[in-house]
């Protein structure tokens, strides 16, 4: 929001660094960052779910899986070093995603102006998921912190014992409020993915008659897969399939 | 048919506005929405009151001047038409209709239902020129253009710049407008020389005034020309491609 005098001069010669700097602070560039980090987070969420489904095999299997993550890199690298590299990458991905969302939200609120429509907006295309992205995002972010406190750091879980993945998980989900919280968070995540996994193609410029049919199907399938997969573990504990 | 209108009245850009209620009687079902407003204004004139100010020009859906928010929908309940093409038969007798101006920080209200849409002109200006030969008209088939490109470019060029996309957007983003303008030149051979400079300049001018796209798709449904949000994706792609072009070799910078 500046005056007309400050607008872009198309004859101005720019170096590539200036172009890239402009790109990553432009709205479209930030949406690119959100889409790229979103893909990273989708891959993580999928891998996390697939790994955790090992609880249905056996207690030993999931505990060994946790140990295998700490042992990544085998004898080539120090223990947990590769895991920490992955964790730092994941934290950075989260940080960029949230930072870009915060900056864009601020810009959008400013662009909207002070006076709003009085008549109730008749939404023709925007859906519940797309309009609640900010809130489902906040719920998921807060849930991630709780989830870490519950099953990684352990201070939110009175029966926590380090390295006992299976036992910790069962102890946690057997408490009804915790189970409900996990399911609500998964619902928020599913809504977030439903819009995000469709929207990212748009931000990355992958749209058109060749893509539009499967983009929506992909988003629905991904959201449903994550929701069903993750909730199956919670329900598994609640209904004593896992105990 | 008889109607009740709630219309936003605002004396000037700095004045505080408010809704005023008007009862309109004997509205023809065949009247357009603007003709219905004319009828209200004639009655207001007769009473010595200030008529409702609204933008309009061609009244056949091609100039892009008219456009108001009707019951929370830009250009009213009918898809793919401007306010002037909306007939009163889309409403029923006794309806209450709320009429508001476009709302966006970049579109300040000048008076009543009239907003200042000049940021659109700033976007167009920053696009510069295309290398179309001037002088005597070139032979129609001098520059071969693939049929697909012509069709897509024409779909984009249908944009009349009414501002409904901005009005419909929860973020007041002008991505559909800018994408349509960019696509209709970038798809054609005549638009290639300036393609990358134009894309960057128009996108960055747009972002000075408007919000960002969160891919709701409201703009597409509000657009009287039903321009697809696929063009927004295409603009996103072109904006990124422009970053990787050697700026010293794009457009007139290399002259």
CSV table of N, CA and C in Angstrom, one decimal, chain A residues 69-214:
chain,number,residue,atom,x,y,z
A,69,UNK,N,15.1,-44.8,14.1
A,69,UNK,CA,15.2,-43.4,13.8
A,69,UNK,C,16.3,-42.8,14.5
A,70,UNK,N,16.6,-43.1,15.7
A,70,UNK,CA,17.7,-42.6,16.5
A,70,UNK,C,19.0,-43.1,15.9
A,71,UNK,N,19.0,-44.3,15.3
A,71,UNK,CA,20.2,-45.0,14.8
A,71,UNK,C,20.4,-44.7,13.3
A,72,UNK,N,19.6,-43.7,12.7
A,72,UNK,CA,19.7,-43.4,11.3
A,72,UNK,C,21.2,-43.1,11.0
A,73,UNK,N,21.7,-43.6,9.9
A,73,UNK,CA,23.1,-43.3,9.5
A,73,UNK,C,24.0,-44.4,10.0
A,74,UNK,N,23.5,-45.3,10.8
A,74,UNK,CA,24.2,-46.5,11.2
A,74,UNK,C,25.5,-46.1,12.0
A,75,UNK,N,26.6,-46.8,11.6
A,75,UNK,CA,27.9,-46.5,12.2
A,75,UNK,C,28.6,-45.4,11.5
A,76,UNK,N,28.0,-44.8,10.5
A,76,UNK,CA,28.7,-43.8,9.7
A,76,UNK,C,28.7,-42.5,10.5
A,77,UNK,N,27.6,-42.2,11.1
A,77,UNK,CA,27.4,-40.9,11.8
A,77,UNK,C,27.1,-41.1,13.3
A,78,UNK,N,27.4,-40.1,14.1
A,78,UNK,CA,27.0,-40.3,15.5
A,78,UNK,C,25.5,-40.6,15.7
A,79,UNK,N,25.2,-41.3,16.8
A,79,UNK,CA,23.8,-41.6,17.1
A,79,UNK,C,23.0,-40.4,17.2
A,80,UNK,N,21.8,-40.4,16.7
A,80,UNK,CA,20.8,-39.3,16.6
A,80,UNK,C,21.2,-38.1,15.7
A,81,UNK,N,22.4,-38.1,15.1
A,81,UNK,CA,22.8,-37.0,14.4
A,81,UNK,C,21.9,-36.8,13.1
A,82,UNK,N,21.6,-37.8,12.4
A,82,UNK,CA,20.8,-37.7,11.2
A,82,UNK,C,19.4,-37.3,11.6
A,83,UNK,N,18.9,-37.9,12.7
A,83,UNK,CA,17.6,-37.6,13.2
A,83,UNK,C,17.5,-36.1,13.5
A,84,UNK,N,18.6,-35.5,14.1
A,84,UNK,CA,18.6,-34.1,14.5
A,84,UNK,C,18.6,-33.2,13.3
A,85,UNK,N,19.3,-33.7,12.2
A,85,UNK,CA,19.3,-32.9,11.0
A,85,UNK,C,17.9,-32.9,10.4
A,86,UNK,N,17.2,-34.0,10.4
A,86,UNK,CA,15.8,-34.1,9.9
A,86,UNK,C,14.9,-33.2,10.8
A,87,UNK,N,15.1,-33.2,12.1
A,87,UNK,CA,14.3,-32.4,13.0
A,87,UNK,C,14.5,-31.0,12.8
A,88,UNK,N,15.7,-30.5,12.6
A,88,UNK,CA,16.0,-29.1,12.3
A,88,UNK,C,15.4,-28.7,11.0
A,89,UNK,N,15.5,-29.6,10.0
A,89,UNK,CA,14.8,-29.3,8.7
A,89,UNK,C,13.3,-29.1,8.9
A,90,UNK,N,12.8,-30.0,9.7
A,90,UNK,CA,11.3,-30.0,9.9
A,90,UNK,C,10.9,-28.7,10.7
A,91,UNK,N,11.7,-28.3,11.7
A,91,UNK,CA,11.4,-27.1,12.4
A,91,UNK,C,11.5,-25.9,11.5
A,92,UNK,N,12.5,-25.9,10.7
A,92,UNK,CA,12.7,-24.8,9.7
A,92,UNK,C,11.5,-24.7,8.8
A,93,UNK,N,11.0,-25.9,8.3
A,93,UNK,CA,9.9,-25.9,7.4
A,93,UNK,C,8.7,-25.3,8.0
A,94,UNK,N,8.4,-25.8,9.3
A,94,UNK,CA,7.3,-25.2,10.0
A,94,UNK,C,7.4,-23.7,10.2
A,95,UNK,N,8.6,-23.3,10.5
A,95,UNK,CA,8.8,-21.8,10.8
A,95,UNK,C,8.5,-21.0,9.5
A,96,UNK,N,9.0,-21.5,8.4
A,96,UNK,CA,8.8,-20.7,7.1
A,96,UNK,C,7.3,-20.7,6.8
A,97,UNK,N,6.7,-21.8,6.9
A,97,UNK,CA,5.2,-22.0,6.6
A,97,UNK,C,4.4,-21.0,7.5
A,98,UNK,N,4.7,-21.0,8.8
A,98,UNK,CA,4.0,-20.1,9.7
A,98,UNK,C,4.3,-18.6,9.5
A,99,UNK,N,5.6,-18.4,9.3
A,99,UNK,CA,6.0,-17.0,9.1
A,99,UNK,C,5.3,-16.4,7.8
A,100,UNK,N,5.3,-17.2,6.7
A,100,UNK,CA,4.7,-16.7,5.5
A,100,UNK,C,3.2,-16.5,5.7
A,101,UNK,N,2.6,-17.4,6.4
A,101,UNK,CA,1.2,-17.3,6.7
A,101,UNK,C,0.9,-16.0,7.5
A,102,UNK,N,1.7,-15.8,8.5
A,102,UNK,CA,1.5,-14.6,9.3
A,102,UNK,C,1.6,-13.3,8.5
A,103,UNK,N,2.7,-13.2,7.7
A,103,UNK,CA,2.9,-12.0,6.9
A,103,UNK,C,1.8,-11.8,5.9
A,104,UNK,N,1.4,-12.9,5.2
A,104,UNK,CA,0.3,-12.8,4.2
A,104,UNK,C,-1.0,-12.4,4.9
A,105,UNK,N,-1.3,-13.0,6.0
A,105,UNK,CA,-2.5,-12.6,6.7
A,105,UNK,C,-2.6,-11.2,7.1
A,106,UNK,N,-1.5,-10.6,7.6
A,106,UNK,CA,-1.4,-9.2,7.9
A,106,UNK,C,-1.7,-8.4,6.7
A,107,UNK,N,-1.0,-8.7,5.6
A,107,UNK,CA,-1.2,-8.0,4.3
A,107,UNK,C,-2.7,-8.0,3.9
A,108,UNK,N,-3.3,-9.2,4.0
A,108,UNK,CA,-4.7,-9.3,3.6
A,108,UNK,C,-5.6,-8.5,4.4
A,109,UNK,N,-5.4,-8.5,5.7
A,109,UNK,CA,-6.2,-7.8,6.6
A,109,UNK,C,-6.1,-6.3,6.3
A,110,UNK,N,-4.9,-5.8,6.0
A,110,UNK,CA,-4.7,-4.4,5.6
A,110,UNK,C,-5.4,-4.1,4.3
A,111,UNK,N,-5.3,-5.1,3.3
A,111,UNK,CA,-5.9,-4.8,2.0
A,111,UNK,C,-7.4,-4.8,2.1
A,112,UNK,N,-8.0,-5.4,3.1
A,112,UNK,CA,-9.5,-5.5,3.1
A,112,UNK,C,-10.1,-4.2,3.5
A,113,UNK,N,-9.4,-3.3,4.2
A,113,UNK,CA,-9.9,-2.1,4.7
A,113,UNK,C,-10.8,-2.2,5.9
A,114,UNK,N,-11.2,-1.1,6.5
A,114,UNK,CA,-11.9,-1.1,7.8
A,114,UNK,C,-13.3,-1.4,7.7
A,115,UNK,N,-14.0,-0.9,6.6
A,115,UNK,CA,-15.5,-1.2,6.5
A,115,UNK,C,-15.7,-2.5,5.8
A,116,UNK,N,-16.5,-3.3,6.4
A,116,UNK,CA,-16.8,-4.6,5.9
A,116,UNK,C,-18.2,-4.6,5.3
A,117,UNK,N,-18.6,-5.7,4.5
A,117,UNK,CA,-19.9,-5.8,4.0
A,117,UNK,C,-20.9,-6.0,5.2
A,118,UNK,N,-22.1,-5.4,5.0
A,118,UNK,CA,-23.1,-5.6,6.1
A,118,UNK,C,-23.9,-6.8,5.8
A,119,UNK,N,-24.3,-7.0,4.5
A,119,UNK,CA,-25.1,-8.2,4.2
A,119,UNK,C,-24.2,-9.4,4.4
A,120,UNK,N,-24.8,-10.5,4.8
A,120,UNK,CA,-24.1,-11.7,5.0
A,120,UNK,C,-23.5,-12.2,3.7
A,121,UNK,N,-22.2,-12.5,3.7
A,121,UNK,CA,-21.6,-12.9,2.4
A,121,UNK,C,-22.2,-14.2,1.9
A,122,UNK,N,-22.5,-14.2,0.6
A,122,UNK,CA,-23.0,-15.5,0.1
A,122,UNK,C,-21.8,-16.2,-0.6
A,123,UNK,N,-21.3,-17.2,0.1
A,123,UNK,CA,-20.1,-17.8,-0.4
A,123,UNK,C,-20.5,-18.8,-1.5
A,124,UNK,N,-19.9,-18.6,-2.7
A,124,UNK,CA,-20.3,-19.4,-3.8
A,124,UNK,C,-19.2,-20.5,-4.1
A,125,UNK,N,-18.0,-20.2,-3.8
A,125,UNK,CA,-16.9,-21.1,-4.1
A,125,UNK,C,-16.1,-21.5,-2.8
A,126,UNK,N,-15.9,-20.5,-2.0
A,126,UNK,CA,-15.1,-20.7,-0.8
A,126,UNK,C,-15.8,-21.8,0.1
A,127,UNK,N,-15.0,-22.7,0.6
A,127,UNK,CA,-15.7,-23.8,1.4
A,127,UNK,C,-15.2,-23.6,2.9
A,128,UNK,N,-15.8,-24.4,3.7
A,128,UNK,CA,-15.5,-24.3,5.2
A,128,UNK,C,-14.0,-24.5,5.4
A,129,UNK,N,-13.3,-25.4,4.7
A,129,UNK,CA,-11.9,-25.6,4.9
A,129,UNK,C,-11.1,-24.4,4.5
A,130,UNK,N,-11.4,-23.8,3.3
A,130,UNK,CA,-10.6,-22.7,2.8
A,130,UNK,C,-10.8,-21.5,3.7
A,131,UNK,N,-12.0,-21.3,4.3
A,131,UNK,CA,-12.2,-20.1,5.1
A,131,UNK,C,-11.6,-20.3,6.6
A,132,UNK,N,-11.3,-21.5,7.0
A,132,UNK,CA,-10.8,-21.7,8.3
A,132,UNK,C,-9.3,-22.1,8.4
A,133,UNK,N,-8.6,-21.9,7.3
A,133,UNK,CA,-7.2,-22.3,7.2
A,133,UNK,C,-6.4,-21.7,8.4
A,134,UNK,N,-6.6,-20.4,8.7
A,134,UNK,CA,-5.9,-19.8,9.8
A,134,UNK,C,-6.1,-20.5,11.1
A,135,UNK,N,-7.4,-20.8,11.4
A,135,UNK,CA,-7.8,-21.4,12.7
A,135,UNK,C,-7.4,-22.9,12.7
A,136,UNK,N,-7.6,-23.7,11.6
A,136,UNK,CA,-7.1,-25.1,11.7
A,136,UNK,C,-5.6,-25.1,11.8
A,137,UNK,N,-4.9,-24.1,11.1
A,137,UNK,CA,-3.5,-24.1,11.2
A,137,UNK,C,-3.0,-23.8,12.6
A,138,UNK,N,-3.7,-22.9,13.3
A,138,UNK,CA,-3.3,-22.6,14.7
A,138,UNK,C,-3.6,-23.8,15.6
A,139,UNK,N,-4.7,-24.5,15.4
A,139,UNK,CA,-5.1,-25.7,16.2
A,139,UNK,C,-4.0,-26.7,16.0
A,140,UNK,N,-3.6,-27.0,14.7
A,140,UNK,CA,-2.6,-28.0,14.5
A,140,UNK,C,-1.2,-27.6,15.1
A,141,UNK,N,-0.9,-26.3,15.0
A,141,UNK,CA,0.4,-25.9,15.6
A,141,UNK,C,0.4,-26.1,17.1
A,142,UNK,N,-0.7,-25.7,17.8
A,142,UNK,CA,-0.8,-25.9,19.2
A,142,UNK,C,-0.8,-27.4,19.6
A,143,UNK,N,-1.5,-28.2,18.7
A,143,UNK,CA,-1.5,-29.6,19.0
A,143,UNK,C,-0.1,-30.2,18.9
A,144,UNK,N,0.7,-29.7,17.9
A,144,UNK,CA,2.0,-30.3,17.7
A,144,UNK,C,2.8,-30.1,19.0
A,145,UNK,N,2.7,-28.9,19.6
A,145,UNK,CA,3.4,-28.6,20.9
A,145,UNK,C,2.9,-29.6,22.0
A,146,UNK,N,1.6,-29.8,22.0
A,146,UNK,CA,1.1,-30.7,23.1
A,146,UNK,C,1.6,-32.1,22.8
A,147,UNK,N,1.6,-32.5,21.5
A,147,UNK,CA,2.0,-33.8,21.1
A,147,UNK,C,3.4,-34.1,21.5
A,148,UNK,N,4.3,-33.1,21.3
A,148,UNK,CA,5.7,-33.2,21.7
A,148,UNK,C,5.8,-33.3,23.2
A,149,UNK,N,5.0,-32.5,23.9
A,149,UNK,CA,5.1,-32.6,25.4
A,149,UNK,C,4.5,-33.9,25.9
A,150,UNK,N,3.6,-34.5,25.1
A,150,UNK,CA,3.0,-35.8,25.5
A,150,UNK,C,3.9,-37.0,25.2
A,151,UNK,N,4.4,-37.0,24.0
A,151,UNK,CA,5.1,-38.3,23.6
A,151,UNK,C,6.6,-38.2,23.3
A,152,UNK,N,7.1,-36.9,23.3
A,152,UNK,CA,8.5,-36.8,23.0
A,152,UNK,C,9.3,-36.3,24.3
A,153,UNK,N,8.8,-35.2,24.8
A,153,UNK,CA,9.4,-34.7,26.0
A,153,UNK,C,8.9,-35.4,27.2
A,154,UNK,N,7.5,-35.7,27.2
A,154,UNK,CA,6.9,-36.5,28.2
A,154,UNK,C,6.3,-35.9,29.4
A,155,UNK,N,6.5,-34.5,29.5
A,155,UNK,CA,6.1,-33.9,30.8
A,155,UNK,C,4.5,-33.8,30.9
A,156,UNK,N,3.9,-33.9,29.7
A,156,UNK,CA,2.4,-33.9,29.8
A,156,UNK,C,1.8,-35.3,30.0
A,157,UNK,N,2.7,-36.3,30.1
A,157,UNK,CA,2.2,-37.7,30.2
A,157,UNK,C,2.8,-38.3,31.5
A,158,UNK,N,1.9,-38.4,32.6
A,158,UNK,CA,2.5,-38.9,33.9
A,158,UNK,C,3.1,-40.2,33.8
A,159,UNK,N,2.7,-41.1,32.9
A,159,UNK,CA,3.3,-42.5,32.8
A,159,UNK,C,4.5,-42.5,31.8
A,160,UNK,N,5.0,-41.4,31.4
A,160,UNK,CA,6.0,-41.4,30.3
A,160,UNK,C,7.3,-42.0,30.7
A,161,UNK,N,7.8,-42.9,29.8
A,161,UNK,CA,9.1,-43.4,30.0
A,161,UNK,C,9.9,-43.3,28.7
A,162,UNK,N,11.0,-42.7,28.7
A,162,UNK,CA,11.8,-42.4,27.5
A,162,UNK,C,12.1,-43.7,26.7
A,163,UNK,N,11.8,-43.7,25.4
A,163,UNK,CA,12.1,-44.9,24.6
A,163,UNK,C,11.1,-45.9,24.5
A,164,UNK,N,10.1,-45.9,25.5
A,164,UNK,CA,9.0,-46.9,25.5
A,164,UNK,C,7.9,-46.4,24.6
A,165,UNK,N,8.1,-46.4,23.3
A,165,UNK,CA,7.1,-45.8,22.4
A,165,UNK,C,5.7,-46.3,22.6
A,166,UNK,N,5.6,-47.6,22.6
A,166,UNK,CA,4.3,-48.3,22.6
A,166,UNK,C,3.6,-48.1,24.0
A,167,UNK,N,4.3,-48.2,25.1
A,167,UNK,CA,3.7,-48.1,26.4
A,167,UNK,C,3.3,-46.6,26.6
A,168,UNK,N,4.1,-45.7,26.2
A,168,UNK,CA,3.7,-44.3,26.3
A,168,UNK,C,2.4,-43.9,25.6
A,169,UNK,N,2.4,-44.5,24.3
A,169,UNK,CA,1.2,-44.2,23.4
A,169,UNK,C,-0.1,-44.8,24.0
A,170,UNK,N,0.0,-46.0,24.5
A,170,UNK,CA,-1.1,-46.7,25.1
A,170,UNK,C,-1.6,-45.9,26.4
A,171,UNK,N,-0.6,-45.5,27.2
A,171,UNK,CA,-0.9,-44.8,28.4
A,171,UNK,C,-1.6,-43.5,28.1
A,172,UNK,N,-1.2,-42.8,27.1
A,172,UNK,CA,-1.7,-41.5,26.7
A,172,UNK,C,-3.1,-41.6,26.2
A,173,UNK,N,-3.3,-42.5,25.2
A,173,UNK,CA,-4.6,-42.6,24.5
A,173,UNK,C,-5.7,-43.3,25.4
A,174,UNK,N,-5.3,-43.9,26.5
A,174,UNK,CA,-6.3,-44.6,27.3
A,174,UNK,C,-7.1,-43.5,28.1
A,175,UNK,N,-6.5,-42.3,28.3
A,175,UNK,CA,-7.2,-41.2,28.9
A,175,UNK,C,-8.1,-40.6,27.9
A,176,UNK,N,-9.4,-40.6,28.2
A,176,UNK,CA,-10.4,-40.1,27.3
A,176,UNK,C,-10.2,-38.7,26.8
A,177,UNK,N,-9.9,-37.7,27.7
A,177,UNK,CA,-9.8,-36.3,27.2
A,177,UNK,C,-8.6,-36.2,26.2
A,178,UNK,N,-7.5,-37.0,26.4
A,178,UNK,CA,-6.4,-36.9,25.5
A,178,UNK,C,-6.8,-37.5,24.2
A,179,UNK,N,-7.5,-38.6,24.2
A,179,UNK,CA,-8.0,-39.3,23.0
A,179,UNK,C,-8.8,-38.3,22.2
A,180,UNK,N,-9.8,-37.6,22.8
A,180,UNK,CA,-10.7,-36.7,22.2
A,180,UNK,C,-9.8,-35.5,21.6
A,181,UNK,N,-8.9,-35.0,22.3
A,181,UNK,CA,-8.0,-34.0,21.8
A,181,UNK,C,-7.3,-34.4,20.6
A,182,UNK,N,-6.8,-35.6,20.6
A,182,UNK,CA,-6.1,-36.1,19.4
A,182,UNK,C,-7.0,-36.1,18.2
A,183,UNK,N,-8.2,-36.6,18.4
A,183,UNK,CA,-9.1,-36.7,17.3
A,183,UNK,C,-9.6,-35.4,16.7
A,184,UNK,N,-9.8,-34.4,17.6
A,184,UNK,CA,-10.2,-33.1,17.2
A,184,UNK,C,-9.0,-32.5,16.4
A,185,UNK,N,-7.8,-32.7,16.9
A,185,UNK,CA,-6.6,-32.1,16.2
A,185,UNK,C,-6.5,-32.8,14.8
A,186,UNK,N,-6.8,-34.1,14.7
A,186,UNK,CA,-6.7,-34.7,13.4
A,186,UNK,C,-7.8,-34.2,12.4
A,187,UNK,N,-8.9,-33.8,13.0
A,187,UNK,CA,-10.0,-33.3,12.2
A,187,UNK,C,-9.6,-31.9,11.6
A,188,UNK,N,-8.9,-31.1,12.5
A,188,UNK,CA,-8.4,-29.8,12.0
A,188,UNK,C,-7.4,-30.0,11.0
A,189,UNK,N,-6.5,-31.0,11.2
A,189,UNK,CA,-5.4,-31.3,10.2
A,189,UNK,C,-6.0,-31.7,8.9
A,190,UNK,N,-7.1,-32.6,8.9
A,190,UNK,CA,-7.7,-33.0,7.7
A,190,UNK,C,-8.3,-31.9,6.9
A,191,UNK,N,-9.0,-30.9,7.6
A,191,UNK,CA,-9.5,-29.8,6.9
A,191,UNK,C,-8.4,-28.9,6.3
A,192,UNK,N,-7.3,-28.8,7.1
A,192,UNK,CA,-6.2,-28.0,6.6
A,192,UNK,C,-5.6,-28.6,5.4
A,193,UNK,N,-5.5,-29.9,5.3
A,193,UNK,CA,-4.9,-30.6,4.2
A,193,UNK,C,-5.9,-30.5,3.0
A,194,UNK,N,-7.2,-30.7,3.3
A,194,UNK,CA,-8.2,-30.7,2.2
A,194,UNK,C,-8.1,-29.4,1.4
A,195,UNK,N,-7.9,-28.2,2.0
A,195,UNK,CA,-7.7,-27.0,1.2
A,195,UNK,C,-6.2,-26.9,0.8
A,196,UNK,N,-5.3,-27.2,1.7
A,196,UNK,CA,-3.9,-26.9,1.4
A,196,UNK,C,-3.4,-27.8,0.2
A,197,UNK,N,-3.7,-29.1,0.2
A,197,UNK,CA,-3.2,-30.0,-0.8
A,197,UNK,C,-3.8,-29.7,-2.2
A,198,UNK,N,-4.9,-29.0,-2.2
A,198,UNK,CA,-5.5,-28.5,-3.5
A,198,UNK,C,-4.9,-27.2,-3.9
A,199,UNK,N,-4.8,-26.3,-2.9
A,199,UNK,CA,-4.4,-24.9,-3.1
A,199,UNK,C,-2.9,-24.8,-3.5
A,200,UNK,N,-2.1,-25.8,-3.0
A,200,UNK,CA,-0.6,-25.6,-3.3
A,200,UNK,C,-0.4,-25.7,-4.8
A,201,UNK,N,-1.2,-26.5,-5.6
A,201,UNK,CA,-1.0,-26.6,-7.0
A,201,UNK,C,-1.3,-25.3,-7.7
A,202,UNK,N,-2.3,-24.6,-7.2
A,202,UNK,CA,-2.7,-23.3,-7.7
A,202,UNK,C,-1.5,-22.3,-7.5
A,203,UNK,N,-0.9,-22.3,-6.3
A,203,UNK,CA,0.1,-21.4,-5.9
A,203,UNK,C,1.4,-21.7,-6.8
A,204,UNK,N,1.6,-23.0,-7.1
A,204,UNK,CA,2.8,-23.3,-7.8
A,204,UNK,C,2.6,-23.2,-9.3
A,205,UNK,N,1.4,-22.8,-9.7
A,205,UNK,CA,1.1,-22.7,-11.1
A,205,UNK,C,0.7,-23.9,-11.8
A,206,UNK,N,0.4,-25.0,-11.1
A,206,UNK,CA,0.0,-26.3,-11.7
A,206,UNK,C,-1.5,-26.3,-11.7
A,207,UNK,N,-2.1,-25.7,-12.8
A,207,UNK,CA,-3.6,-25.7,-12.9
A,207,UNK,C,-3.9,-25.7,-14.4
A,208,UNK,N,-5.1,-26.1,-14.7
A,208,UNK,CA,-5.5,-26.1,-16.1
A,208,UNK,C,-6.3,-27.4,-16.3
A,209,UNK,N,-6.8,-27.6,-17.5
A,209,UNK,CA,-7.7,-28.7,-17.8
A,209,UNK,C,-7.0,-30.1,-17.6
A,210,UNK,N,-5.7,-30.1,-17.7
A,210,UNK,CA,-5.0,-31.3,-17.6
A,210,UNK,C,-4.9,-31.8,-16.1
A,211,UNK,N,-4.9,-30.8,-15.2
A,211,UNK,CA,-4.6,-31.1,-13.8
A,211,UNK,C,-5.9,-31.0,-12.9
A,212,UNK,N,-6.9,-30.2,-13.3
A,212,UNK,CA,-7.9,-29.8,-12.3
A,212,UNK,C,-8.7,-31.0,-11.8
A,213,UNK,N,-8.9,-32.1,-12.6
A,213,UNK,CA,-9.7,-33.2,-12.2
A,213,UNK,C,-9.0,-33.9,-11.0
A,214,UNK,N,-7.8,-34.2,-11.1
A,214,UNK,CA,-7.1,-35.0,-10.0
A,214,UNK,C,-6.6,-34.1,-8.9
